[in-house]
Coordinates of C-alpha atoms in Angstrom, one line a residue:
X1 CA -6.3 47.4 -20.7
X2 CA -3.8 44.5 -21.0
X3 CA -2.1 46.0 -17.7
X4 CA -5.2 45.9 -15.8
X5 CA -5.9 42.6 -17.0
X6 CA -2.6 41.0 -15.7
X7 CA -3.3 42.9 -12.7
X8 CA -6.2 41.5 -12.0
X9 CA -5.0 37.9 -12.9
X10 CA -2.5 38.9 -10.3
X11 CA -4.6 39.6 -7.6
X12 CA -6.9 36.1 -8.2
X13 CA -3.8 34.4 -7.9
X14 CA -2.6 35.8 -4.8
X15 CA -6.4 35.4 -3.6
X16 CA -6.0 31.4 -4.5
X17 CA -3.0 31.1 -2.7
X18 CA -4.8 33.0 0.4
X19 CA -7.5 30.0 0.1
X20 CA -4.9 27.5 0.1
X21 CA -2.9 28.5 2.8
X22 CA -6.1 29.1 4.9
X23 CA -5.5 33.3 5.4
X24 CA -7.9 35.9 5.4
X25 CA -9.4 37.5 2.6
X26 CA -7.3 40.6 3.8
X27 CA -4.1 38.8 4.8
X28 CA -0.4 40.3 3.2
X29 CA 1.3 38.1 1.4
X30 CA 4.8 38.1 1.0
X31 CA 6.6 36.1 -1.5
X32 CA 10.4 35.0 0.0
X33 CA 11.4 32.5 -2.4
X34 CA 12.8 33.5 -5.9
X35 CA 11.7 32.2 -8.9
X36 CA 15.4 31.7 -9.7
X37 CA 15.6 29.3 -6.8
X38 CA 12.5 27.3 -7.1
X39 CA 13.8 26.6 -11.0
X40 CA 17.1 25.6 -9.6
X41 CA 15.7 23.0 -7.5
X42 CA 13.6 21.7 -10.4
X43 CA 16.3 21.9 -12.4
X44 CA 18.5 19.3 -9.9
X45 CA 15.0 16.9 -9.5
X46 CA 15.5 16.4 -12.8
X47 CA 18.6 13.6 -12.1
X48 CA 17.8 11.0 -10.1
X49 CA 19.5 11.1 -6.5
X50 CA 20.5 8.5 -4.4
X51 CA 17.6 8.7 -1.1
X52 CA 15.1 9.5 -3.1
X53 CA 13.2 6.5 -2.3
X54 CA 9.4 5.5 -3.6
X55 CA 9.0 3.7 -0.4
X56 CA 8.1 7.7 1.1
X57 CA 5.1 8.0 -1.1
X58 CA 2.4 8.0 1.5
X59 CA 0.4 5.8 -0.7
X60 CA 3.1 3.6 -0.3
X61 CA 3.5 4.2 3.6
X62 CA -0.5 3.9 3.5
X63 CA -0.4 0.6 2.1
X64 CA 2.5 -0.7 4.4
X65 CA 0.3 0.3 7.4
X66 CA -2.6 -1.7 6.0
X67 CA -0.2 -4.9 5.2
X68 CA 1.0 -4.3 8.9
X69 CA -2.5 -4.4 10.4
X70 CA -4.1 -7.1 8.4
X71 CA -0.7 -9.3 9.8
X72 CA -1.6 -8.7 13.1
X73 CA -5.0 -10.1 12.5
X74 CA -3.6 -12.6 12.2
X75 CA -2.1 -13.5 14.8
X76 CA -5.1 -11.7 16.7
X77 CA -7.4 -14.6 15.5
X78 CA -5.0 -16.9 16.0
X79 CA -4.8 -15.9 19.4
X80 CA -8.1 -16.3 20.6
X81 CA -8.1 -20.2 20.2
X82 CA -5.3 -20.0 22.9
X83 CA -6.1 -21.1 26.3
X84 CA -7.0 -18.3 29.1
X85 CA -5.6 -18.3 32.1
X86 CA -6.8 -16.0 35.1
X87 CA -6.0 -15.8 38.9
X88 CA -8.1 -13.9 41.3
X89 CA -8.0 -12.9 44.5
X90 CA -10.5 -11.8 47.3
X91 CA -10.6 -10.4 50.9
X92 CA -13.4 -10.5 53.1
X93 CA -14.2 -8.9 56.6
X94 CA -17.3 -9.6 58.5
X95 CA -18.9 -7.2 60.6
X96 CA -20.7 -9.6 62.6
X97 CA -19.1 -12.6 63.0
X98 CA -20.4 -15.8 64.1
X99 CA -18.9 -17.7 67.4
X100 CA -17.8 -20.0 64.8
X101 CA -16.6 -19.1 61.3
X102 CA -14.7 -21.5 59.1
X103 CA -14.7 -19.4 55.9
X104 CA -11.5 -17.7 55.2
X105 CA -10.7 -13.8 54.6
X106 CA -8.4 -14.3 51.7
X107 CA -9.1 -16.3 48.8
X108 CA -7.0 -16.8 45.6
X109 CA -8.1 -18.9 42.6
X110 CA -7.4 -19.3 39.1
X111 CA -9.3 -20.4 36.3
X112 CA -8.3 -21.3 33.0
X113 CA -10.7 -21.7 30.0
X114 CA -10.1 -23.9 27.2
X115 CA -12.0 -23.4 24.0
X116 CA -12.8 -26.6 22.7
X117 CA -16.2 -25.8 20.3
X118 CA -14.8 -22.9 17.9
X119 CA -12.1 -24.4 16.4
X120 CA -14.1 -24.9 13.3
X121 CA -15.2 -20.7 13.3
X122 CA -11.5 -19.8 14.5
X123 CA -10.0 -21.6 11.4
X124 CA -12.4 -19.9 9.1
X125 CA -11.8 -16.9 10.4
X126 CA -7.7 -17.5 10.7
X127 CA -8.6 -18.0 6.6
X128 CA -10.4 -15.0 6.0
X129 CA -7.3 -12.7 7.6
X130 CA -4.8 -14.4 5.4
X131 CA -7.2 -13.5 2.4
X132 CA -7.4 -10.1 3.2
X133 CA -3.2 -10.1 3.9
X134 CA -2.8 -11.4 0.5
X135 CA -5.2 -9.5 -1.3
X136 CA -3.2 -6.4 0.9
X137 CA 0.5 -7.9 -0.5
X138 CA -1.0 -7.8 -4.1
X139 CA -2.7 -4.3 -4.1
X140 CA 0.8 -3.6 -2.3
X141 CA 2.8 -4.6 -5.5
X142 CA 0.6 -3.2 -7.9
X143 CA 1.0 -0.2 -6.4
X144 CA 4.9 -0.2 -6.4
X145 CA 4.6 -1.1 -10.1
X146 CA 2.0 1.6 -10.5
X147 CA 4.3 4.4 -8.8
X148 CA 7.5 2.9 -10.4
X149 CA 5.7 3.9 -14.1
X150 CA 4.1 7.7 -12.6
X151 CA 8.3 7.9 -11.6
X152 CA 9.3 7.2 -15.4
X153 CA 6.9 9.7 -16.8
X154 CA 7.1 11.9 -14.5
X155 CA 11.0 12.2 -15.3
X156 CA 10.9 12.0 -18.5
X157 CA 7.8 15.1 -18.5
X158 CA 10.7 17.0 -16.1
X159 CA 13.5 16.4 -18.6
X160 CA 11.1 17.2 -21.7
X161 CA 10.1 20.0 -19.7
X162 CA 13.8 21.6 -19.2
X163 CA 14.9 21.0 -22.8
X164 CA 11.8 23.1 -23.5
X165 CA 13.0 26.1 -21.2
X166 CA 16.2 25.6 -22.0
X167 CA 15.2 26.6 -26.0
X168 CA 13.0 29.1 -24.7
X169 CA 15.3 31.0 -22.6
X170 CA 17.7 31.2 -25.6
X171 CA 15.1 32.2 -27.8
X172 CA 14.0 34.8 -25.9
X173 CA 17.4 36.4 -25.5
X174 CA 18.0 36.7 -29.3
X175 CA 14.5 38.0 -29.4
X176 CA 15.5 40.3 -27.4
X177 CA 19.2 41.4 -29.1
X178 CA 17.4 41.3 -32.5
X179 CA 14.5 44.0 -30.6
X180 CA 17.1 45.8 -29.3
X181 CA 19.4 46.2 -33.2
X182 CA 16.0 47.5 -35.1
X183 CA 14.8 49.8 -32.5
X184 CA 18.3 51.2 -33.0
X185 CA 18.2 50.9 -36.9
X186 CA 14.5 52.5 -36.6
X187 CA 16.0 55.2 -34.7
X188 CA 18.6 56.0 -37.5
X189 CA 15.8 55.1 -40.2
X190 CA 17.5 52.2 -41.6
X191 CA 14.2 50.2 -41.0
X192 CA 10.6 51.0 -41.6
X193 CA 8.0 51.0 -38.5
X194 CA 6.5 47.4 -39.6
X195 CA 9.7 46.0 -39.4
X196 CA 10.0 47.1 -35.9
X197 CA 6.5 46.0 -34.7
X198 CA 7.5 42.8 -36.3
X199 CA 10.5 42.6 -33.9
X200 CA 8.5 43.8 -31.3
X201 CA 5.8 40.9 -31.7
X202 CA 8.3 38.4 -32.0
X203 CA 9.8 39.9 -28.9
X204 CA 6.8 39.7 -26.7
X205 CA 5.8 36.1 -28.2
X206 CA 9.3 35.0 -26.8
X207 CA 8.2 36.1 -23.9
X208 CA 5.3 34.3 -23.6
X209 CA 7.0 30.9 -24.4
X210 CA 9.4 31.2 -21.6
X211 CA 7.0 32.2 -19.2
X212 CA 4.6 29.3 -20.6
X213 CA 8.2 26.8 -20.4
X214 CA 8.8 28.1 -16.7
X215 CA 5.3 26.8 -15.8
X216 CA 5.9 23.6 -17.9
X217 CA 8.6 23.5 -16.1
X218 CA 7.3 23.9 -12.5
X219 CA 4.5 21.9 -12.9
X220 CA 7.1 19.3 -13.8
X221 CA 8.9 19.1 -10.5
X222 CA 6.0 18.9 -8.5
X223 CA 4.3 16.3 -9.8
X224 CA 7.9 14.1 -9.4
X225 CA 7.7 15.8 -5.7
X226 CA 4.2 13.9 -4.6
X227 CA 5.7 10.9 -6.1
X228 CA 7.9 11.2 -2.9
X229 CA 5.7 13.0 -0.7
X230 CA 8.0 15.3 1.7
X231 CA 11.0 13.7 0.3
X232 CA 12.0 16.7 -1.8
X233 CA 11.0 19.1 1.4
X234 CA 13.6 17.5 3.6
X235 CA 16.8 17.7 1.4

């Protein structure tokens, strides 16, 4: 039953990852990375590197784009208090002309427009798209502040997380030597049958705190990876 059970569990999971990667339903699946692998690279996130910058979180790059455009409003309403100036230019050819025609075929002009009335609505507006720039700049560096406390935790959940795995790998291989020495004592009958299901449980609840650590452990590293986006991705 238990076998069937993990099977299954098995199965939903590779079903989940089908839905997240946007495959069919009947789409094979083949796993290249190792699990070795993917720990080692948790394992190294769990220093801080030099290029690891929070400036790649794409909140952060969000929020620079939004300080970039509420600049340029700036200047965009400070623009249109500027005079306009525009030439133009004009051919014209008669059909039927008259025996006498003064008006000439070409014609080039300018004019230039001076806004003298909406000096008072410019202003007000020039104010209102330094409010919003200001009110970007703060939301900016509360958000720095915000991701420079997620980076903190986030590291210290990695590091907490390693020291656990760390434990549990070693438990689990004396869990497993100690297994392995009365299985062989039961064989010779040195040990009774409870003493080896005893080993046995212990044994197989090792296992289940590593396996629960590597998770710990995994979950770990990506949440310090969204901190920085793609930043991970590309080293």
């Amino acid at each position: 039953y238990s076998v069937k059970s993990v099977e299954r569990q098995i199965e939903i999971a590779y079903n989940i990852l089908r839905l997240h990667t946007g495959l069919g339903a009947d789409a094979d699946i083949e796993l290249t990375d190792s699990l070795d692998g993917i720990m080692g690279k948790m394992i190294e996130n769990k220093e801080a590197k030099p290029g690891y910058d929070l400036h790649n979180n794409i909140d952060m790059q969000l929020m620079d784009t939004q300080l970039e455009i509420a600049k340029r409003q700036i200047k965009l309403e400070q623009s249109a208090g500027l005079p306009t100036l525009a030439g133009y230019y004009q051919y014209t050819e008669k059909l039927l002309k008259p025996e006498f025609d003064i008006s000439p075929k070409n014609t080039m002009g300018l004019t230039l427009k001076i806004p003298v009335f909406s000096s008072g609505m410019r202003n007000a507006r020039v104010k209102q798209a330094r409010i919003r720039m200001e009110s970007a700049e703060n939301t900016k560096e509360l958000l720095w502040d915000q991701l420079q406390i997620q980076e903190k935790q986030a590291r210290y959940n990695l590091v907490n997380a390693w020291e656990q795995f760390a434990n549990q790998n070693q438990n689990i291989e004396v869990s497993s030597k100690v297994f392995g020495m009365i299985s062989l004592k039961y064989e010779q009958g040195l040990v009774s049958g409870i003493d080896l299901i005893s080993a046995s449980n212990n044994y197989v609840s090792a296992q289940n705190n590593y396996i629960s650590s590597v998770l710990q452990l995994l979950q770990a590293g990506l949440e310090l990876e969204k901190l920085y986006s793609e930043q991970y991705n590309n080293k």
